[in-house]
PDB file of C-alpha atoms in Angstrom:
ATOM      1  CA  MET A 686     -13.758   4.896  26.996  1.00 51.00           C
ATOM      2  CA  TYR A 687     -12.503   7.774  24.946  1.00 55.00           C
ATOM      3  CA  GLN A 688     -15.412  10.075  23.787  1.00 61.00           C
ATOM      4  CA  PRO A 689     -14.515  12.346  20.927  1.00 65.00           C
ATOM      5  CA  ALA A 690     -15.814  16.047  20.884  1.00 65.00           C
ATOM      6  CA  ASP A 691     -19.026  16.606  19.070  1.00 71.00           C
ATOM      7  CA  ALA A 692     -17.838  19.896  17.724  1.00 66.00           C
ATOM      8  CA  GLY A 693     -14.785  22.008  17.275  1.00 68.00           C
ATOM      9  CA  PHE A 694     -11.327  21.781  15.712  1.00 61.00           C
ATOM     10  CA  ALA A 695      -8.342  20.500  17.647  1.00 67.00           C
ATOM     11  CA  THR A 696      -5.225  22.331  16.844  1.00 63.00           C
ATOM     12  CA  TYR A 697      -3.299  18.974  16.647  1.00 65.00           C
ATOM     13  CA  PHE A 698      -5.094  18.393  13.317  1.00 69.00           C
ATOM     14  CA  LEU A 699      -2.886  21.067  11.760  1.00 70.00           C
ATOM     15  CA  SER A 700       0.283  19.162  12.873  1.00 73.00           C
ATOM     16  CA  MET A 701      -1.240  16.110  11.394  1.00 75.00           C
ATOM     17  CA  LEU A 702      -2.153  17.597   8.081  1.00 76.00           C
ATOM     18  CA  ALA A 703       1.432  19.061   7.772  1.00 79.00           C
ATOM     19  CA  ASP A 704       3.052  15.666   8.512  1.00 86.00           C
ATOM     20  CA  GLY A 705       4.112  14.559   5.025  1.00 90.00           C
ATOM     21  CA  ASP A 706       5.672  11.389   6.176  1.00 93.00           C
ATOM     22  CA  ARG A 707       2.420  10.264   7.914  1.00 93.00           C
ATOM     23  CA  ASN A 708       0.313  11.201   4.982  1.00 94.00           C
ATOM     24  CA  ALA A 709       2.642   9.518   2.474  1.00 95.00           C
ATOM     25  CA  LYS A 710       2.560   6.300   4.463  1.00 97.00           C
ATOM     26  CA  TYR A 711      -1.263   6.171   4.672  1.00 97.00           C
ATOM     27  CA  ALA A 712      -1.512   7.077   0.978  1.00 98.00           C
ATOM     28  CA  ALA A 713       0.781   4.177   0.094  1.00 98.00           C
ATOM     29  CA  ALA A 714      -0.889   1.723   2.482  1.00 98.00           C
ATOM     30  CA  ILE A 715      -4.378   2.556   1.279  1.00 98.00           C
ATOM     31  CA  ALA A 716      -3.506   2.485  -2.398  1.00 98.00           C
ATOM     32  CA  GLN A 717      -1.829  -1.103  -1.807  1.00 98.00           C
ATOM     33  CA  CYS A 718      -4.926  -2.255   0.244  1.00 98.00           C
ATOM     34  CA  VAL A 719      -7.425  -1.167  -2.577  1.00 98.00           C
ATOM     35  CA  ALA A 720      -5.178  -2.653  -5.187  1.00 98.00           C
ATOM     36  CA  ASP A 721      -4.969  -6.007  -3.394  1.00 98.00           C
ATOM     37  CA  PHE A 722      -8.724  -5.967  -3.021  1.00 98.00           C
ATOM     38  CA  LYS A 723      -9.365  -5.435  -6.561  1.00 98.00           C
ATOM     39  CA  LYS A 724      -6.834  -8.019  -7.758  1.00 97.00           C
ATOM     40  CA  GLN A 725      -8.156 -10.571  -5.192  1.00 97.00           C
ATOM     41  CA  GLN A 726     -11.909  -9.882  -5.289  1.00 97.00           C
ATOM     42  CA  LYS A 727     -12.032  -8.653  -8.853  1.00 98.00           C
ATOM     43  CA  ARG A 728     -13.955  -5.499  -8.103  1.00 98.00           C
ATOM     44  CA  PRO A 729     -13.389  -2.072  -6.488  1.00 98.00           C
ATOM     45  CA  PRO A 730     -14.163  -1.958  -2.823  1.00 98.00           C
ATOM     46  CA  VAL A 731     -16.817   0.072  -0.736  1.00 98.00           C
ATOM     47  CA  VAL A 732     -14.921   1.585   2.033  1.00 98.00           C
ATOM     48  CA  LEU A 733     -15.698   2.957   5.442  1.00 98.00           C
ATOM     49  CA  ASP A 734     -13.533   5.846   6.700  1.00 98.00           C
ATOM     50  CA  LEU A 735     -14.138   5.596  10.475  1.00 98.00           C
ATOM     51  CA  GLY A 736     -13.538   8.852  12.260  1.00 95.00           C
ATOM     52  CA  CYS A 737     -12.985  10.705   8.935  1.00 96.00           C
ATOM     53  CA  GLY A 738     -11.746  14.004  10.580  1.00 93.00           C
ATOM     54  CA  THR A 739     -10.516  16.123   7.815  1.00 93.00           C
ATOM     55  CA  GLY A 740     -11.554  13.699   5.012  1.00 96.00           C
ATOM     56  CA  LEU A 741      -7.882  12.758   4.066  1.00 96.00           C
ATOM     57  CA  LEU A 742      -8.267   9.179   4.091  1.00 98.00           C
ATOM     58  CA  THR A 743     -11.735   9.479   2.243  1.00 98.00           C
ATOM     59  CA  ARG A 744      -9.773  11.298  -0.400  1.00 98.00           C
ATOM     60  CA  LEU A 745      -6.912   8.716  -0.478  1.00 98.00           C
ATOM     61  CA  ALA A 746      -9.368   5.924  -0.858  1.00 98.00           C
ATOM     62  CA  LEU A 747     -11.020   7.545  -3.681  1.00 98.00           C
ATOM     63  CA  ASP A 748      -7.698   8.339  -5.422  1.00 98.00           C
ATOM     64  CA  ALA A 749      -6.840   4.595  -5.053  1.00 98.00           C
ATOM     65  CA  GLY A 750      -9.882   3.469  -6.958  1.00 98.00           C
ATOM     66  CA  ALA A 751     -12.600   2.750  -4.232  1.00 98.00           C
ATOM     67  CA  LYS A 752     -16.002   2.290  -5.766  1.00 98.00           C
ATOM     68  CA  LYS A 753     -17.574   4.429  -2.883  1.00 98.00           C
ATOM     69  CA  VAL A 754     -16.410   5.821   0.496  1.00 98.00           C
ATOM     70  CA  VAL A 755     -18.536   6.651   3.436  1.00 98.00           C
ATOM     71  CA  GLY A 756     -16.822   8.865   6.115  1.00 98.00           C
ATOM     72  CA  VAL A 757     -18.369   9.002   9.527  1.00 98.00           C
ATOM     73  CA  ASP A 758     -17.323  11.418  12.323  1.00 96.00           C
ATOM     74  CA  THR A 759     -19.209  12.341  15.573  1.00 95.00           C
ATOM     75  CA  ASN A 760     -17.620  15.862  15.244  1.00 94.00           C
ATOM     76  CA  ARG A 761     -19.858  17.917  13.219  1.00 95.00           C
ATOM     77  CA  THR A 762     -17.186  20.614  12.697  1.00 95.00           C
ATOM     78  CA  MET A 763     -14.828  18.121  11.233  1.00 94.00           C
ATOM     79  CA  VAL A 764     -17.419  16.637   8.819  1.00 96.00           C
ATOM     80  CA  GLN A 765     -18.174  20.195   7.551  1.00 96.00           C
ATOM     81  CA  LEU A 766     -14.389  20.693   7.062  1.00 95.00           C
ATOM     82  CA  ALA A 767     -14.087  17.322   5.430  1.00 96.00           C
ATOM     83  CA  ARG A 768     -16.777  18.223   2.981  1.00 97.00           C
ATOM     84  CA  ARG A 769     -15.093  21.577   2.046  1.00 97.00           C
ATOM     85  CA  ALA A 770     -11.634  19.891   1.743  1.00 96.00           C
ATOM     86  CA  LEU A 771     -12.872  17.098  -0.617  1.00 97.00           C
ATOM     87  CA  GLU A 772     -14.660  19.626  -2.795  1.00 97.00           C
ATOM     88  CA  ALA A 773     -11.532  21.795  -2.888  1.00 97.00           C
ATOM     89  CA  ALA A 774      -9.622  18.691  -3.996  1.00 96.00           C
ATOM     90  CA  GLY A 775     -12.124  18.254  -6.943  1.00 97.00           C
ATOM     91  CA  LYS A 776     -14.049  15.239  -5.353  1.00 97.00           C
ATOM     92  CA  THR A 777     -17.706  15.727  -6.204  1.00 94.00           C
ATOM     93  CA  GLU A 778     -18.988  12.025  -6.223  1.00 97.00           C
ATOM     94  CA  GLY A 779     -18.280   8.613  -5.001  1.00 98.00           C
ATOM     95  CA  TYR A 780     -18.459   9.417  -1.309  1.00 98.00           C
ATOM     96  CA  GLU A 781     -20.749  10.314   1.426  1.00 98.00           C
ATOM     97  CA  LEU A 782     -20.115  12.062   4.705  1.00 98.00           C
ATOM     98  CA  PHE A 783     -22.131  11.538   7.873  1.00 98.00           C
ATOM     99  CA  ASN A 784     -22.192  13.303  11.201  1.00 97.00           C
ATOM    100  CA  GLY A 785     -22.587  10.476  13.765  1.00 97.00           C
ATOM    101  CA  THR A 786     -21.345   6.866  14.479  1.00 96.00           C
ATOM    102  CA  VAL A 787     -21.524   4.158  11.924  1.00 98.00           C
ATOM    103  CA  ASP A 788     -24.472   2.779  13.969  1.00 98.00           C
ATOM    104  CA  ASP A 789     -26.242   6.119  13.445  1.00 98.00           C
ATOM    105  CA  TYR A 790     -25.590   5.980   9.818  1.00 98.00           C
ATOM    106  CA  ALA A 791     -26.939   2.432   9.660  1.00 98.00           C
ATOM    107  CA  ALA A 792     -30.067   3.451  11.295  1.00 98.00           C
ATOM    108  CA  THR A 793     -30.856   5.813   8.438  1.00 98.00           C
ATOM    109  CA  LEU A 794     -30.820   2.954   5.868  1.00 98.00           C
ATOM    110  CA  LYS A 795     -33.533   0.482   5.063  1.00 97.00           C
ATOM    111  CA  THR A 796     -30.862  -2.311   5.187  1.00 98.00           C
ATOM    112  CA  PRO A 797     -27.637  -2.440   7.136  1.00 97.00           C
ATOM    113  CA  PRO A 798     -24.579  -1.278   5.134  1.00 98.00           C
ATOM    114  CA  VAL A 799     -21.893  -3.623   4.073  1.00 98.00           C
ATOM    115  CA  PHE A 800     -18.291  -2.355   3.697  1.00 98.00           C
ATOM    116  CA  ASP A 801     -15.405  -4.213   2.076  1.00 98.00           C
ATOM    117  CA  VAL A 802     -12.817  -2.111   3.721  1.00 98.00           C
ATOM    118  CA  ILE A 803     -12.271  -0.034   6.839  1.00 98.00           C
ATOM    119  CA  VAL A 804      -9.665   2.606   6.895  1.00 98.00           C
ATOM    120  CA  SER A 805      -9.123   4.786  10.182  1.00 97.00           C
ATOM    121  CA  GLU A 806      -6.553   7.124  11.662  1.00 92.00           C
ATOM    122  CA  ILE A 807      -7.925   6.711  15.225  1.00 88.00           C
ATOM    123  CA  LEU A 808      -4.344   6.728  16.514  1.00 88.00           C
ATOM    124  CA  GLY A 809      -2.930   8.875  19.393  1.00 87.00           C
ATOM    125  CA  THR A 810       0.022   8.884  21.741  1.00 88.00           C
ATOM    126  CA  LEU A 811      -0.677   5.116  21.935  1.00 90.00           C
ATOM    127  CA  HIS A 812      -2.476   2.976  19.400  1.00 93.00           C
ATOM    128  CA  THR A 813      -5.316   2.623  22.007  1.00 92.00           C
ATOM    129  CA  SER A 814      -5.339   6.179  23.117  1.00 88.00           C
ATOM    130  CA  GLU A 815      -8.572   6.970  21.265  1.00 89.00           C
ATOM    131  CA  ASN A 816      -9.981   3.447  21.654  1.00 91.00           C
ATOM    132  CA  MET A 817      -9.295   2.414  18.047  1.00 93.00           C
ATOM    133  CA  PRO A 818      -9.582  -1.226  18.737  1.00 94.00           C
ATOM    134  CA  GLU A 819     -12.984  -0.894  20.386  1.00 95.00           C
ATOM    135  CA  TYR A 820     -14.370   1.549  17.640  1.00 95.00           C
ATOM    136  CA  VAL A 821     -13.034  -0.600  14.841  1.00 97.00           C
ATOM    137  CA  GLY A 822     -14.352  -3.679  16.513  1.00 97.00           C
ATOM    138  CA  ALA A 823     -17.856  -2.130  16.938  1.00 96.00           C
ATOM    139  CA  ALA A 824     -17.851  -1.298  13.228  1.00 98.00           C
ATOM    140  CA  SER A 825     -16.869  -4.704  12.104  1.00 98.00           C
ATOM    141  CA  LYS A 826     -20.367  -5.956  12.190  1.00 98.00           C
ATOM    142  CA  TYR A 827     -20.764  -4.097   8.984  1.00 98.00           C
ATOM    143  CA  LEU A 828     -17.552  -5.418   7.486  1.00 98.00           C
ATOM    144  CA  ARG A 829     -17.541  -8.165   4.880  1.00 98.00           C
ATOM    145  CA  THR A 830     -15.135 -11.028   5.432  1.00 97.00           C
ATOM    146  CA  PHE A 831     -13.616 -13.286   2.928  1.00 95.00           C
ATOM    147  CA  ALA A 832     -11.986 -16.707   2.925  1.00 93.00           C
ATOM    148  CA  GLY A 833     -10.938 -17.874   6.390  1.00 91.00           C
ATOM    149  CA  GLY A 834     -12.594 -14.811   7.946  1.00 93.00           C
ATOM    150  CA  ALA A 835      -9.988 -12.424   6.216  1.00 96.00           C
ATOM    151  CA  ALA A 836     -10.775  -8.679   6.593  1.00 98.00           C
ATOM    152  CA  TYR A 837      -9.332  -5.583   4.835  1.00 98.00           C
ATOM    153  CA  VAL A 838      -8.597  -3.153   7.587  1.00 98.00           C
ATOM    154  CA  VAL A 839      -5.986  -0.143   7.645  1.00 98.00           C
ATOM    155  CA  PRO A 840      -4.333  -0.326  10.093  1.00 98.00           C
ATOM    156  CA  ALA A 841      -3.873  -4.047  10.027  1.00 98.00           C
ATOM    157  CA  ARG A 842      -1.950  -4.425  13.295  1.00 98.00           C
ATOM    158  CA  ALA A 843      -0.666  -2.403  16.029  1.00 97.00           C
ATOM    159  CA  THR A 844       1.657  -2.978  19.196  1.00 97.00           C
ATOM    160  CA  THR A 845       2.312  -0.784  22.259  1.00 96.00           C
ATOM    161  CA  PHE A 846       5.540  -1.210  24.005  1.00 95.00           C
ATOM    162  CA  VAL A 847       7.357   0.173  27.103  1.00 95.00           C
ATOM    163  CA  ARG A 848      10.981   1.135  26.568  1.00 94.00           C
ATOM    164  CA  PRO A 849      13.489   2.028  29.132  1.00 94.00           C
ATOM    165  CA  PHE A 850      15.266   5.265  28.133  1.00 91.00           C
ATOM    166  CA  VAL A 851      17.990   7.285  29.767  1.00 89.00           C
ATOM    167  CA  VAL A 852      17.867  11.059  28.789  1.00 84.00           C
ATOM    168  CA  ALA A 853      21.188  12.680  28.618  1.00 81.00           C
ATOM    169  CA  ASP A 854      22.173  16.313  28.239  1.00 79.00           C
ATOM    170  CA  ASP A 855      21.941  17.788  24.707  1.00 78.00           C
ATOM    171  CA  PRO A 856      25.369  18.927  23.899  1.00 80.00           C
ATOM    172  CA  LYS A 857      23.925  21.339  21.255  1.00 81.00           C
ATOM    173  CA  LEU A 858      22.003  23.325  23.958  1.00 82.00           C
ATOM    174  CA  PRO A 859      23.378  26.044  26.353  1.00 89.00           C
ATOM    175  CA  ALA A 860      23.834  25.038  29.949  1.00 87.00           C
ATOM    176  CA  PRO A 861      20.592  26.810  31.197  1.00 89.00           C
ATOM    177  CA  ALA A 862      18.549  24.799  28.672  1.00 84.00           C
ATOM    178  CA  ASN A 863      19.934  21.557  29.686  1.00 80.00           C
ATOM    179  CA  ALA A 864      19.316  22.492  33.474  1.00 84.00           C
ATOM    180  CA  TYR A 865      15.651  23.217  32.494  1.00 83.00           C
ATOM    181  CA  ARG A 866      15.361  19.809  30.803  1.00 78.00           C
ATOM    182  CA  ARG A 867      16.653  17.976  33.874  1.00 79.00           C
ATOM    183  CA  GLU A 868      14.437  19.936  36.132  1.00 83.00           C
ATOM    184  CA  VAL A 869      11.375  19.141  34.037  1.00 79.00           C
ATOM    185  CA  LEU A 870      12.304  15.410  33.712  1.00 78.00           C
ATOM    186  CA  ALA A 871      13.018  15.263  37.403  1.00 77.00           C
ATOM    187  CA  SER A 872       9.488  16.462  38.043  1.00 78.00           C
ATOM    188  CA  VAL A 873       8.153  13.782  35.525  1.00 73.00           C
ATOM    189  CA  ALA A 874      10.139  11.143  37.441  1.00 70.00           C
ATOM    190  CA  ARG A 875       8.335  12.170  40.649  1.00 75.00           C
ATOM    191  CA  ALA A 876       4.896  12.231  39.068  1.00 74.00           C
ATOM    192  CA  PRO A 877       2.420   9.485  40.227  1.00 76.00           C
ATOM    193  CA  ALA A 878       1.156   8.679  36.761  1.00 82.00           C
ATOM    194  CA  TRP A 879       2.228   8.610  33.097  1.00 87.00           C
ATOM    195  CA  THR A 880       2.898  12.085  31.755  1.00 84.00           C
ATOM    196  CA  PRO A 881       2.415  13.161  28.045  1.00 85.00           C
ATOM    197  CA  THR A 882       5.702  14.668  26.675  1.00 80.00           C
ATOM    198  CA  ASN A 883       3.992  16.906  24.104  1.00 72.00           C
ATOM    199  CA  GLU A 884       2.831  18.983  27.013  1.00 65.00           C
ATOM    200  CA  LEU A 885       6.251  19.185  28.601  1.00 63.00           C
ATOM    201  CA  GLY A 886       8.153  21.256  26.037  1.00 57.00           C
ATOM    202  CA  VAL A 887      11.033  18.762  26.079  1.00 57.00           C
ATOM    203  CA  LEU A 888      12.034  16.891  23.047  1.00 63.00           C
ATOM    204  CA  LEU A 889      13.174  13.260  23.865  1.00 67.00           C
ATOM    205  CA  LEU A 890      15.849  12.644  21.367  1.00 70.00           C
ATOM    206  CA  ASP A 891      19.175  12.750  23.213  1.00 74.00           C
ATOM    207  CA  GLY A 892      19.742   9.670  25.202  1.00 82.00           C
ATOM    208  CA  GLU A 893      20.179   5.828  25.044  1.00 88.00           C
ATOM    209  CA  ALA A 894      17.382   3.369  24.759  1.00 91.00           C
ATOM    210  CA  GLY A 895      17.124  -0.138  26.109  1.00 94.00           C
ATOM    211  CA  PRO A 896      15.131  -3.110  24.712  1.00 94.00           C
ATOM    212  CA  ALA A 897      11.367  -2.656  24.512  1.00 94.00           C
ATOM    213  CA  VAL A 898       8.723  -5.005  26.191  1.00 93.00           C
ATOM    214  CA  ALA A 899       5.512  -5.375  24.418  1.00 94.00           C
ATOM    215  CA  VAL A 900       2.412  -4.438  26.364  1.00 94.00           C
ATOM    216  CA  ARG A 901      -0.470  -5.067  23.858  1.00 95.00           C
ATOM    217  CA  THR A 902      -1.056  -6.048  20.268  1.00 97.00           C
ATOM    218  CA  ASP A 903      -4.184  -5.714  18.226  1.00 97.00           C
ATOM    219  CA  SER A 904      -4.580  -7.434  14.895  1.00 98.00           C
ATOM    220  CA  PHE A 905      -7.363  -6.566  12.539  1.00 98.00           C
ATOM    221  CA  SER A 906      -6.563  -8.737   9.519  1.00 97.00           C
ATOM    222  CA  LYS A 907      -9.187 -11.471  10.432  1.00 96.00           C
ATOM    223  CA  LEU A 908     -12.467 -11.538  12.288  1.00 96.00           C
ATOM    224  CA  PRO A 909     -12.908 -11.908  15.113  1.00 95.00           C
ATOM    225  CA  PHE A 910     -10.085  -9.311  15.708  1.00 97.00           C
ATOM    226  CA  GLU A 911      -7.362 -10.490  18.082  1.00 96.00           C
ATOM    227  CA  LYS A 912      -5.987  -8.804  21.115  1.00 95.00           C
ATOM    228  CA  ALA A 913      -2.911 -10.125  22.809  1.00 94.00           C
ATOM    229  CA  LEU A 914      -1.506  -8.951  26.217  1.00 90.00           C
ATOM    230  CA  PRO A 915       1.939 -10.515  26.555  1.00 83.00           C
ATOM    231  CA  LEU A 916       2.800  -8.595  29.754  1.00 73.00           C
ATOM    232  CA  LYS A 917       0.972 -10.985  32.009  1.00 67.00           C
ATOM    233  CA  LYS A 918       3.224 -10.285  34.898  1.00 69.00           C
ATOM    234  CA  THR A 919       5.946  -7.923  36.238  1.00 71.00           C
ATOM    235  CA  GLN A 920       8.833  -7.956  33.803  1.00 78.00           C
ATOM    236  CA  PRO A 921      12.045  -5.912  34.699  1.00 83.00           C
ATOM    237  CA  LEU A 922      13.275  -3.603  32.167  1.00 88.00           C
ATOM    238  CA  THR A 923      17.017  -3.595  30.993  1.00 91.00           C
ATOM    239  CA  TRP A 924      18.366  -0.229  31.468  1.00 90.00           C
ATOM    240  CA  PRO A 925      21.165   1.252  29.430  1.00 90.00           C
ATOM    241  CA  ALA A 926      24.326   2.081  31.480  1.00 88.00           C
ATOM    242  CA  ALA A 927      24.419   5.721  30.359  1.00 80.00           C
ATOM    243  CA  ALA A 928      24.096   8.505  32.841  1.00 76.00           C
ATOM    244  CA  GLY A 929      21.102  10.712  32.887  1.00 79.00           C
ATOM    245  CA  VAL A 930      17.434  10.665  33.863  1.00 83.00           C
ATOM    246  CA  ARG A 931      15.742   7.236  33.614  1.00 86.00           C
ATOM    247  CA  LEU A 932      12.327   7.178  32.119  1.00 88.00           C
ATOM    248  CA  ALA A 933       9.975   4.420  31.002  1.00 90.00           C
ATOM    249  CA  VAL A 934       8.575   5.457  27.599  1.00 92.00           C
ATOM    250  CA  LEU A 935       5.495   4.081  25.889  1.00 94.00           C
ATOM    251  CA  GLU A 936       5.687   3.690  22.136  1.00 95.00           C
ATOM    252  CA  PHE A 937       3.804   1.995  19.421  1.00 96.00           C
ATOM    253  CA  GLU A 938       4.512   0.310  16.151  1.00 97.00           C
ATOM    254  CA  CYS A 939       1.799   0.023  13.522  1.00 97.00           C
ATOM    255  CA  GLU A 940       1.607  -2.070  10.312  1.00 98.00           C
ATOM    256  CA  LEU A 941      -0.910  -0.082   8.153  1.00 98.00           C
ATOM    257  CA  TRP A 942      -1.072  -2.845   5.423  1.00 98.00           C
ATOM    258  CA  ASN A 943       1.313  -5.411   3.880  1.00 96.00           C
ATOM    259  CA  GLY A 944       4.516  -3.896   4.965  1.00 95.00           C
ATOM    260  CA  HIS A 945       3.588  -0.259   5.013  1.00 98.00           C
ATOM    261  CA  ARG A 946       4.222   1.114   8.517  1.00 97.00           C
ATOM    262  CA  ILE A 947       3.733   4.126  10.750  1.00 96.00           C
ATOM    263  CA  ASP A 948       5.559   4.008  14.206  1.00 96.00           C
ATOM    264  CA  ASN A 949       5.459   6.395  17.085  1.00 94.00           C
ATOM    265  CA  THR A 950       8.784   5.717  18.564  1.00 93.00           C
ATOM    266  CA  ILE A 951      11.818   7.740  19.588  1.00 90.00           C
ATOM    267  CA  SER A 952      13.921   6.105  16.913  1.00 91.00           C
ATOM    268  CA  GLU A 953      11.284   6.835  14.205  1.00 93.00           C
ATOM    269  CA  LEU A 954      11.082  10.550  15.470  1.00 90.00           C
ATOM    270  CA  LYS A 955      14.909  10.742  15.009  1.00 89.00           C
ATOM    271  CA  ARG A 956      14.644   9.515  11.506  1.00 93.00           C
ATOM    272  CA  ILE A 957      11.937  11.921  10.579  1.00 92.00           C
ATOM    273  CA  LEU A 958      14.078  14.695  11.890  1.00 89.00           C
ATOM    274  CA  ALA A 959      17.149  13.558   9.838  1.00 93.00           C
ATOM    275  CA  ASP A 960      15.251  12.752   6.685  1.00 94.00           C
ATOM    276  CA  ARG A 961      12.447  15.429   6.600  1.00 92.00           C
ATOM    277  CA  GLY A 962      13.579  18.162   8.925  1.00 90.00           C
ATOM    278  CA  ALA A 963      12.608  19.708  12.272  1.00 85.00           C
ATOM    279  CA  ALA A 964       9.194  20.917  11.170  1.00 85.00           C
ATOM    280  CA  GLU A 965       7.822  17.533  10.467  1.00 87.00           C
ATOM    281  CA  ALA A 966       9.520  15.899  13.510  1.00 86.00           C
ATOM    282  CA  CYS A 967       8.204  18.631  15.796  1.00 82.00           C
ATOM    283  CA  GLY A 968       4.654  18.237  14.151  1.00 83.00           C
ATOM    284  CA  ARG A 969       4.650  14.600  14.770  1.00 86.00           C
ATOM    285  CA  TYR A 970       5.756  15.222  18.390  1.00 84.00           C
ATOM    286  CA  ASP A 971       3.046  17.900  18.854  1.00 81.00           C
ATOM    287  CA  ALA A 972       0.386  15.571  17.543  1.00 83.00           C
ATOM    288  CA  TRP A 973       1.332  12.445  19.359  1.00 87.00           C
ATOM    289  CA  GLY A 974       4.290  12.709  21.695  1.00 86.00           C
ATOM    290  CA  PHE A 975       4.782   9.888  24.198  1.00 90.00           C
ATOM    291  CA  PHE A 976       3.750   8.886  27.664  1.00 90.00           C
ATOM    292  CA  VAL A 977       6.715   8.790  30.057  1.00 88.00           C
ATOM    293  CA  ALA A 978       6.983   7.868  33.643  1.00 87.00           C
ATOM    294  CA  GLY A 979      10.040   8.073  36.031  1.00 82.00           C
ATOM    295  CA  VAL A 980      11.543   5.077  37.874  1.00 75.00           C
TER     296      VAL A 980
END
């Protein structure tokens, strides 16, 4: 199981903070979740920010009207930075930051805490890369449920897919650059395991994708949380007819809340490049990237 660092600052946090598309989508989703809770339950929620990192989601929940936010993180450096960031944003009350797990936090109280909403950004190259389902599941014993077991969790649902992708030469690059791309991708195709593309120095945008096959889906909108593993047996991939290097690519699609989405797919990366520019597209790619394997 993924074990987060207990101290230090990972440089990918800089890319995540600069990812305006990601931040705007989380802001909209959390605002909608809090608004839905207030409308349906007739009061503002108490929120758990699980793995609070820089404190961004804590601030977004406060901005949305949460009664109180408790942010927990096992990385003491991030908790210190989150505190400074919230103070710099003018947030002086309505929240509590704790260095440790939610169980550690609960152990400091006379009675176990009860949260109305969980928000989390424990996403990585895959939606399971940092064991979000396991950590959110472990925290769910402190989560209040409502009619029919309904729960308020952001993200609400996430699915990882494997997609066939044929990487073609980039016509905008000089011949030596394309030759380098082909050489790197050929080495990936020979690798015995999945390779993270954000460590390759090659941007997977030029090529043709085939239909994706779902590998795993986690749903957090109702307790007990549900996990589906649709890929029960070997299922062939349908490859595009285009010429190039064949790679299997792992992607994920994530519904944050009620139609608000954040996806880590090649098509979404292309959209960010077209709509928001190279800086944000490269930032998303640097923070998450994809796992690829040759066939």
